[in-house]
Short mmCIF file of C-alpha atoms in Angstrom, two decimals:
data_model
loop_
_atom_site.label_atom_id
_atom_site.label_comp_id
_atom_site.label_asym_id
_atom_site.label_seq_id
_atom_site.Cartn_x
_atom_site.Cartn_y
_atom_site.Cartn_z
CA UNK A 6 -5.10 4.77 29.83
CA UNK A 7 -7.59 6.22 31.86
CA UNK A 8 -11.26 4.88 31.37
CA UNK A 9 -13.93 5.75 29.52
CA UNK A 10 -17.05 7.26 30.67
CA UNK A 11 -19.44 4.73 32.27
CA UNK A 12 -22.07 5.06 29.25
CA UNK A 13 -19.29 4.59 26.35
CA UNK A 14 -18.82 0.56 26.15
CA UNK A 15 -15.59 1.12 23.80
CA UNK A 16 -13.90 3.53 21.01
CA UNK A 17 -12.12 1.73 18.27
CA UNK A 18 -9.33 3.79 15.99
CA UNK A 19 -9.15 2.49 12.36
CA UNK A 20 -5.89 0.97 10.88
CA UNK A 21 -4.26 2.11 7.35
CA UNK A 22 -5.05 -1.28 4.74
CA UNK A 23 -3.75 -0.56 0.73
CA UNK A 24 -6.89 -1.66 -1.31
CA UNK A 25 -6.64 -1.13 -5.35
CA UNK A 26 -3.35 0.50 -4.79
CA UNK A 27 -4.46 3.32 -2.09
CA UNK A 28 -4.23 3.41 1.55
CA UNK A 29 -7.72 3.01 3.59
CA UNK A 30 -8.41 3.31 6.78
CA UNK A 31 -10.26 0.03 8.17
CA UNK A 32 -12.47 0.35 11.29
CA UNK A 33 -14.12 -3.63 11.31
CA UNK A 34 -13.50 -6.16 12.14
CA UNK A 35 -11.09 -5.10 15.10
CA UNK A 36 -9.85 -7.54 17.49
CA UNK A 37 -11.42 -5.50 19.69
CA UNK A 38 -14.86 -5.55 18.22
CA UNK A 39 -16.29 -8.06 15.34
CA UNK A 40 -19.72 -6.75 14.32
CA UNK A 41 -21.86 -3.75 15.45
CA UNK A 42 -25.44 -5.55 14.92
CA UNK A 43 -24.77 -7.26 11.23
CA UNK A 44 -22.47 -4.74 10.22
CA UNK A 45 -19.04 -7.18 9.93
CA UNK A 46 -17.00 -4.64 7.96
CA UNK A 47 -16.40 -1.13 7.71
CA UNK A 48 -13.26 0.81 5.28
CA UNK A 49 -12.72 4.52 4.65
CA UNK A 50 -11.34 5.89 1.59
CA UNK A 51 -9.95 9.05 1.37
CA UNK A 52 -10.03 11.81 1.53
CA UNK A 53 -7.66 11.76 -0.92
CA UNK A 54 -6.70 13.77 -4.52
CA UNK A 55 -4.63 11.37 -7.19
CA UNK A 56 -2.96 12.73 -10.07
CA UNK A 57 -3.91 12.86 -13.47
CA UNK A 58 -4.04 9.92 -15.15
CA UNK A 59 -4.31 7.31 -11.73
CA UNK A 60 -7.21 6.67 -10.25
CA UNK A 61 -8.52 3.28 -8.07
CA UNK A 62 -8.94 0.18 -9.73
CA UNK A 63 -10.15 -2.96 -7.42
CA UNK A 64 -10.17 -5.21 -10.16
CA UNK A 65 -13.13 -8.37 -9.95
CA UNK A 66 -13.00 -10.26 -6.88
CA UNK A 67 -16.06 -12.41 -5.00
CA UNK A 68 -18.08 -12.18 -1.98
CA UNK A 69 -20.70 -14.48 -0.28
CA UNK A 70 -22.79 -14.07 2.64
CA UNK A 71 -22.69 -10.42 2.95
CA UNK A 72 -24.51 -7.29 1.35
CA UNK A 73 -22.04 -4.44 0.39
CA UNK A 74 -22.57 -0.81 0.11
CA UNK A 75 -20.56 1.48 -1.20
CA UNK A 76 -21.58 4.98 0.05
CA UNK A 77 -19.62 8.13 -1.50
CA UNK A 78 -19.16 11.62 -0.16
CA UNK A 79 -16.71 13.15 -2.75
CA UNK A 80 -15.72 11.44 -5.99
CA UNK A 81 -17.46 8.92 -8.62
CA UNK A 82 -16.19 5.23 -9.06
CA UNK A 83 -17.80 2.67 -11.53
CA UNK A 84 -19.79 -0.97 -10.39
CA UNK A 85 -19.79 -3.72 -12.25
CA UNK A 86 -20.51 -7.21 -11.17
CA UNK A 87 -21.15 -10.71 -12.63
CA UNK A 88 -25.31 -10.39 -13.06
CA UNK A 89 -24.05 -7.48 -15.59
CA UNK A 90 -24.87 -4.34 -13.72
CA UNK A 91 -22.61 -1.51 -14.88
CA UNK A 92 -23.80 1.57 -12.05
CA UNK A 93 -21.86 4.73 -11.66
CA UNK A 94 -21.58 6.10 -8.21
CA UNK A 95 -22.00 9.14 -7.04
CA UNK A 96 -22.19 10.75 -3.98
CA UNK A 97 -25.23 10.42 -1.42
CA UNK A 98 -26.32 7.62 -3.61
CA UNK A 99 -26.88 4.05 -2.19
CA UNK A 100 -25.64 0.85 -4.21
CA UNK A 101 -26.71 -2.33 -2.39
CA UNK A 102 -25.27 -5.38 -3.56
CA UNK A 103 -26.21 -8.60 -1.95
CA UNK A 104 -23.77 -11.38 -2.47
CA UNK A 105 -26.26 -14.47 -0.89
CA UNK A 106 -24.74 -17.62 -2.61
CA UNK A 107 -21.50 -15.52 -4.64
CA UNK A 108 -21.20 -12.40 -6.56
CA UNK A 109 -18.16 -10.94 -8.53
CA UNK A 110 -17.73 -7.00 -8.77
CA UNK A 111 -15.15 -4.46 -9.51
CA UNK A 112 -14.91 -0.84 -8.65
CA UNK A 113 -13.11 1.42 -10.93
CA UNK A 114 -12.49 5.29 -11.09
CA UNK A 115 -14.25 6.46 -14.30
CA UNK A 116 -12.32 7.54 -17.29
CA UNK A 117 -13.36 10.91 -17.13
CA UNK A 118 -12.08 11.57 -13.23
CA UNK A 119 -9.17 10.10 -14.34
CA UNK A 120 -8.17 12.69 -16.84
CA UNK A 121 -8.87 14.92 -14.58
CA UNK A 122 -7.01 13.62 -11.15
CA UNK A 123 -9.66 11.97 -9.20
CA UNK A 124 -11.04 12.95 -5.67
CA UNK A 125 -11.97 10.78 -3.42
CA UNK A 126 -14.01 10.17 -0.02
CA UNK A 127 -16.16 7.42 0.89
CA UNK A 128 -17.16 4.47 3.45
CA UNK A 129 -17.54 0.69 1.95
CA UNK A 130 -19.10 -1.49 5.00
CA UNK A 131 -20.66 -4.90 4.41
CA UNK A 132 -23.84 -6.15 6.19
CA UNK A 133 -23.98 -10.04 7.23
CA UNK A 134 -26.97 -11.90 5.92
CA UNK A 135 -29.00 -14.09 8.55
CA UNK A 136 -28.18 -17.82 7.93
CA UNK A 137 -31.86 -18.46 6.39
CA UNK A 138 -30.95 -16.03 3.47
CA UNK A 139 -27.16 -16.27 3.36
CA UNK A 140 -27.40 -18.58 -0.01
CA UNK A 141 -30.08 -16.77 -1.52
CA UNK A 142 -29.59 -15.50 -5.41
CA UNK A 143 -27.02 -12.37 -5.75
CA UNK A 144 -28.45 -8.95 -6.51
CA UNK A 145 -27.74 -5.44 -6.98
CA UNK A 146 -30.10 -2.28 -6.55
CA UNK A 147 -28.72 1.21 -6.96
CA UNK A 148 -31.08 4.05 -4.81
CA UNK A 149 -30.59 7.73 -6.15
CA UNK A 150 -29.79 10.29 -3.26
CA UNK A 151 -32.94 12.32 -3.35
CA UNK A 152 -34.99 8.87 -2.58
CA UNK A 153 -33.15 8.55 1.06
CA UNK A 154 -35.06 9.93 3.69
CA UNK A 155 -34.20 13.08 6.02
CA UNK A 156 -34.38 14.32 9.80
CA UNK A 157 -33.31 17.94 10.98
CA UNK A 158 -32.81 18.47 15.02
CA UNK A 159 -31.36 21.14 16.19
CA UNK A 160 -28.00 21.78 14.46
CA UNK A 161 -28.53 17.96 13.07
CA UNK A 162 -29.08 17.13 9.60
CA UNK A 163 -29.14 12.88 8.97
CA UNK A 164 -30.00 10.97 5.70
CA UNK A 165 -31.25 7.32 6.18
CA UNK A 166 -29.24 4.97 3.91
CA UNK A 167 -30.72 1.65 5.10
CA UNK A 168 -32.81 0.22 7.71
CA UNK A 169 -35.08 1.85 10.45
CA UNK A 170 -34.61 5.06 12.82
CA UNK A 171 -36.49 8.33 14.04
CA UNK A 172 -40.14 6.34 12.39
CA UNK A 173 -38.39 6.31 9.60
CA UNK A 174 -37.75 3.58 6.88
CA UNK A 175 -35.46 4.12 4.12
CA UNK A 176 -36.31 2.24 0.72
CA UNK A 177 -33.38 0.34 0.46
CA UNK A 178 -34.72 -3.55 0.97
CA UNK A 179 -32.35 -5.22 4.29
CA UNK A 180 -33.18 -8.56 5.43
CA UNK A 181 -32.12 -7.94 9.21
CA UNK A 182 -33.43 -5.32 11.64
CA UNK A 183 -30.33 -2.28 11.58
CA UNK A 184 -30.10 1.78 10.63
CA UNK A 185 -27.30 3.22 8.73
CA UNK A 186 -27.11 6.51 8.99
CA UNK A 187 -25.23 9.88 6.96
CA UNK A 188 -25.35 12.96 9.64
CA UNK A 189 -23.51 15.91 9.51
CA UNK A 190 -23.48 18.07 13.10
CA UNK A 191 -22.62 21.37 13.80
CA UNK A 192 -20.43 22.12 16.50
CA UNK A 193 -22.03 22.38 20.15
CA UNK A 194 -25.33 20.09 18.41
CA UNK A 195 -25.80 16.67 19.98
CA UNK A 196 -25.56 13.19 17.90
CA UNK A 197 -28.88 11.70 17.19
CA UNK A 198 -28.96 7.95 18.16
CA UNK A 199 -32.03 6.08 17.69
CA UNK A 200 -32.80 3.96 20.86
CA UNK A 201 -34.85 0.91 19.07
CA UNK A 202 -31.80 -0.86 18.05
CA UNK A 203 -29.49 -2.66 20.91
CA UNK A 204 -26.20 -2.00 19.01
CA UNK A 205 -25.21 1.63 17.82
CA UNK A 206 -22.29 2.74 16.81
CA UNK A 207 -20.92 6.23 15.17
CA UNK A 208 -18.38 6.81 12.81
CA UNK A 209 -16.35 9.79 12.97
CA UNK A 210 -15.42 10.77 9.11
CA UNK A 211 -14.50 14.10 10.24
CA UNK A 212 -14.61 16.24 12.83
CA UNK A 213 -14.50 15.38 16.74
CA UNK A 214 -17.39 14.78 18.89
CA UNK A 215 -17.34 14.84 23.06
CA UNK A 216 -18.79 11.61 24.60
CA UNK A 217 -20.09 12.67 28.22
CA UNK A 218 -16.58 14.36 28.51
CA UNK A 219 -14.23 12.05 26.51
CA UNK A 220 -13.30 13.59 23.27
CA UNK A 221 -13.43 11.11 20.37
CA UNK A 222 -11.38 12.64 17.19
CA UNK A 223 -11.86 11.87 13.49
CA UNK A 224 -11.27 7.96 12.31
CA UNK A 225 -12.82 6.96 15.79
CA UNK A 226 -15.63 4.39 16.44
CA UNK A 227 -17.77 4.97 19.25
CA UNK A 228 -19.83 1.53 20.57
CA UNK A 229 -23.16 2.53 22.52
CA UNK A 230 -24.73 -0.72 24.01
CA UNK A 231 -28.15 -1.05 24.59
CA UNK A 232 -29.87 1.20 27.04
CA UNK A 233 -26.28 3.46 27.60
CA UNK A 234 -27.67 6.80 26.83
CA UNK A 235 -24.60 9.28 26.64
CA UNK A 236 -24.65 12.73 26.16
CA UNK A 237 -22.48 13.47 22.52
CA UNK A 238 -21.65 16.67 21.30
CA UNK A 239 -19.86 17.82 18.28
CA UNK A 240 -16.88 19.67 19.26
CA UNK A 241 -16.58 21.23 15.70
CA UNK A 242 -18.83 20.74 12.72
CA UNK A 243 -18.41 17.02 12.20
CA UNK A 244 -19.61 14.03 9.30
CA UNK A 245 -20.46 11.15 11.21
CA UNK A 246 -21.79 7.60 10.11
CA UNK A 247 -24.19 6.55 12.32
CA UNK A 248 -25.08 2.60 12.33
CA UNK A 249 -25.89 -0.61 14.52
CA UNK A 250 -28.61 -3.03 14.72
CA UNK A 251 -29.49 -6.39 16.08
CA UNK A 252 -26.62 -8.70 16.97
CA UNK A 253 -27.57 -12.93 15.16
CA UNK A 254 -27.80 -15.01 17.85
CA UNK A 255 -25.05 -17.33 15.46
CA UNK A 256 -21.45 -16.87 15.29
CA UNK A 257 -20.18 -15.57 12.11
CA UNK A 258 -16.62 -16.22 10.13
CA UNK A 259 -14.76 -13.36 7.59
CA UNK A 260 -11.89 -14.43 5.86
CA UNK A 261 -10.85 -11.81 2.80
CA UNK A 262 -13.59 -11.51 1.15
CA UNK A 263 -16.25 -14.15 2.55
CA UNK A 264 -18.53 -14.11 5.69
CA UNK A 265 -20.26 -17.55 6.52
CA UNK A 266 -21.61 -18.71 9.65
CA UNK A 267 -19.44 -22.50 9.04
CA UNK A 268 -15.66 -22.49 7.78
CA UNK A 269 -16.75 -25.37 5.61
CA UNK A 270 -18.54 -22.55 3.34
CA UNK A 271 -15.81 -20.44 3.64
CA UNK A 272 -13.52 -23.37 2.16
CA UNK A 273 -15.61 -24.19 -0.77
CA UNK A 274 -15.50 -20.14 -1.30
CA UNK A 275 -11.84 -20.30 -1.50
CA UNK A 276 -11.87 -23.28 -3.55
CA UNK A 277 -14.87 -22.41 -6.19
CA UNK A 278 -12.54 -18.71 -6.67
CA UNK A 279 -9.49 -20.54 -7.01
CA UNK A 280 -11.17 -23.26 -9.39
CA UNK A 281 -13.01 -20.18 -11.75
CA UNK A 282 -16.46 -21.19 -10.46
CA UNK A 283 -18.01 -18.19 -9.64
CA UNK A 284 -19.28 -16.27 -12.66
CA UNK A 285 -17.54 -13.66 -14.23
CA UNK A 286 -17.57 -9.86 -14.54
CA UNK A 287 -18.22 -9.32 -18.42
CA UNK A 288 -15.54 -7.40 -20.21
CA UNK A 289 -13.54 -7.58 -17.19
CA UNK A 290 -9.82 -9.46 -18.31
CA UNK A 291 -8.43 -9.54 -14.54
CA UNK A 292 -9.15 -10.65 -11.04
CA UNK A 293 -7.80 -10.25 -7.99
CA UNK A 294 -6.34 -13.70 -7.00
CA UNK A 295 -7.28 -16.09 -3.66
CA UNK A 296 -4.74 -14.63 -0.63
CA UNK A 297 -1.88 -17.10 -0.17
CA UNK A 298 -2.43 -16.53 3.94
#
């Protein structure tokens, strides 16, 4: 393998995980590569078409220390969660859901994309919480697309879905400095990377970029450290994710579903789930079961 250019610190390639009965392409945690700032976790779904009458269903399961978002290019799916919020998703909008002390959701195609043969295309990625707020109350706050705000470079066009970047703030409330951006490139533009943050990372959902003369196809993560400044070009017209942030000074632990900075917590997770202590999803009959391993 030869290596990579001297301003690249690492690319990561995704591996295929089945979630709610379809195959996703996971990008974090990698043994390679934990967290990019807080972000601990980071799944791509689709592109993909279903027939009529299937569609995804990731029936109720819980999550603690961690703020999810579920950010859609192509396709609908429906939220629910244990404080009772029922929020359809559509693409471009933001749905925030911080877990703090323990949350239940689902994620379901809607009834009407299933008569029809749902499409779709999508990234989930979950944000740590610092330790100080980690066991704060659980909450959910849905952000329509036209709220997010925009920058244009030359042959660049990026949405701000959370955080700070470019002097801009985006509306959705984070409780750690980090960006989290939705760019789309044309080919021969170069990738906007904000410089405040010491992590950055950029997701390639399609496309291929060229990384000071390394060409990165889709499904790969590019890592930038802090003060690398590489030149990156699309190499056709490309969707990228662009995100990153500051790195906790504190270790943290995932395991299925849970992030924690102790494995205590993440014991007493597995054992409040398995004991039915968290709070339900209402009108939800199922749940996914605790992971034998």
């Amino acid at each position: 393998m030869k290596p990579l250019p001297e301003r690249i610190e690492r690319i990561i390639t995704g591996r295929p995980r089945d979630v709610g009965g379809l195959t996703v392409r996971r990008i974090l945690p990698s043994s390679r590569q934990r967290m990019v700032g807080p972000f601990i976790f980071l799944d791509h779904l689709g592109p993909v078409g279903l027939p009529p009458g299937r569609g995804l269903d990731v029936a109720p399961h819980p999550h603690i220390g961690l703020a999810t978002v579920t950010y859609l290019f192509e396709g609908e799916l429906i939220h629910r969660d244990s404080l009772g919020s029922v929020q359809t998703i559509r693409p471009g909008a933001v749905n925030w859901m911080t877990a703090g002390r323990g949350i239940v959701h689902s994620e379901r195609s809607s009834r009407e994309s299933r008569m029809l043969g749902p499409r779709l295309n999508g990234v989930q990625s979950w944000v740590a919480l610092p330790l100080d707020v980690a066991e704060s109350e659980p909450g959910f706050h849905h952000h329509a697309a036209q709220s997010l705000p925009a920058i244009e470079r030359d042959g660049a066009t990026a949405r701000l879905i959370a955080g700070t970047a470019f002097a801009l703030r985006s509306p959705v409330a984070t409780l750690s400095p980090m960006f989290y951006m939705d760019a789309i490139i044309d080919a021969g533009a170069v990738v906007p990377l904000p410089d405040e943050h010491p992590e950055r990372a950029i997701y390639i959902v399609a496309g291929s970029l060229d990384g000071d003369g390394e060409p990165i196809g889709e499904g790969g993560l590019v890592l930038v450290g802090s003060g690398r400044e590489p030149e990156i070009r699309a190499l056709t017209p490309s969707r990228l994710m662009l995100l990153g942030g500051a790195p906790f000074p504190e270790r943290r632990h995932i395991w299925w579903n849970f992030v924690a900075g102790s494995l205590e917590r993440i014991e007493q997770a597995k054992d409040d789930w398995k004991s039915g202590r968290f709070a339900p999803v209402p009108n939800e009959h199922e749940a996914i079961p605790l992971p034998e391993a």
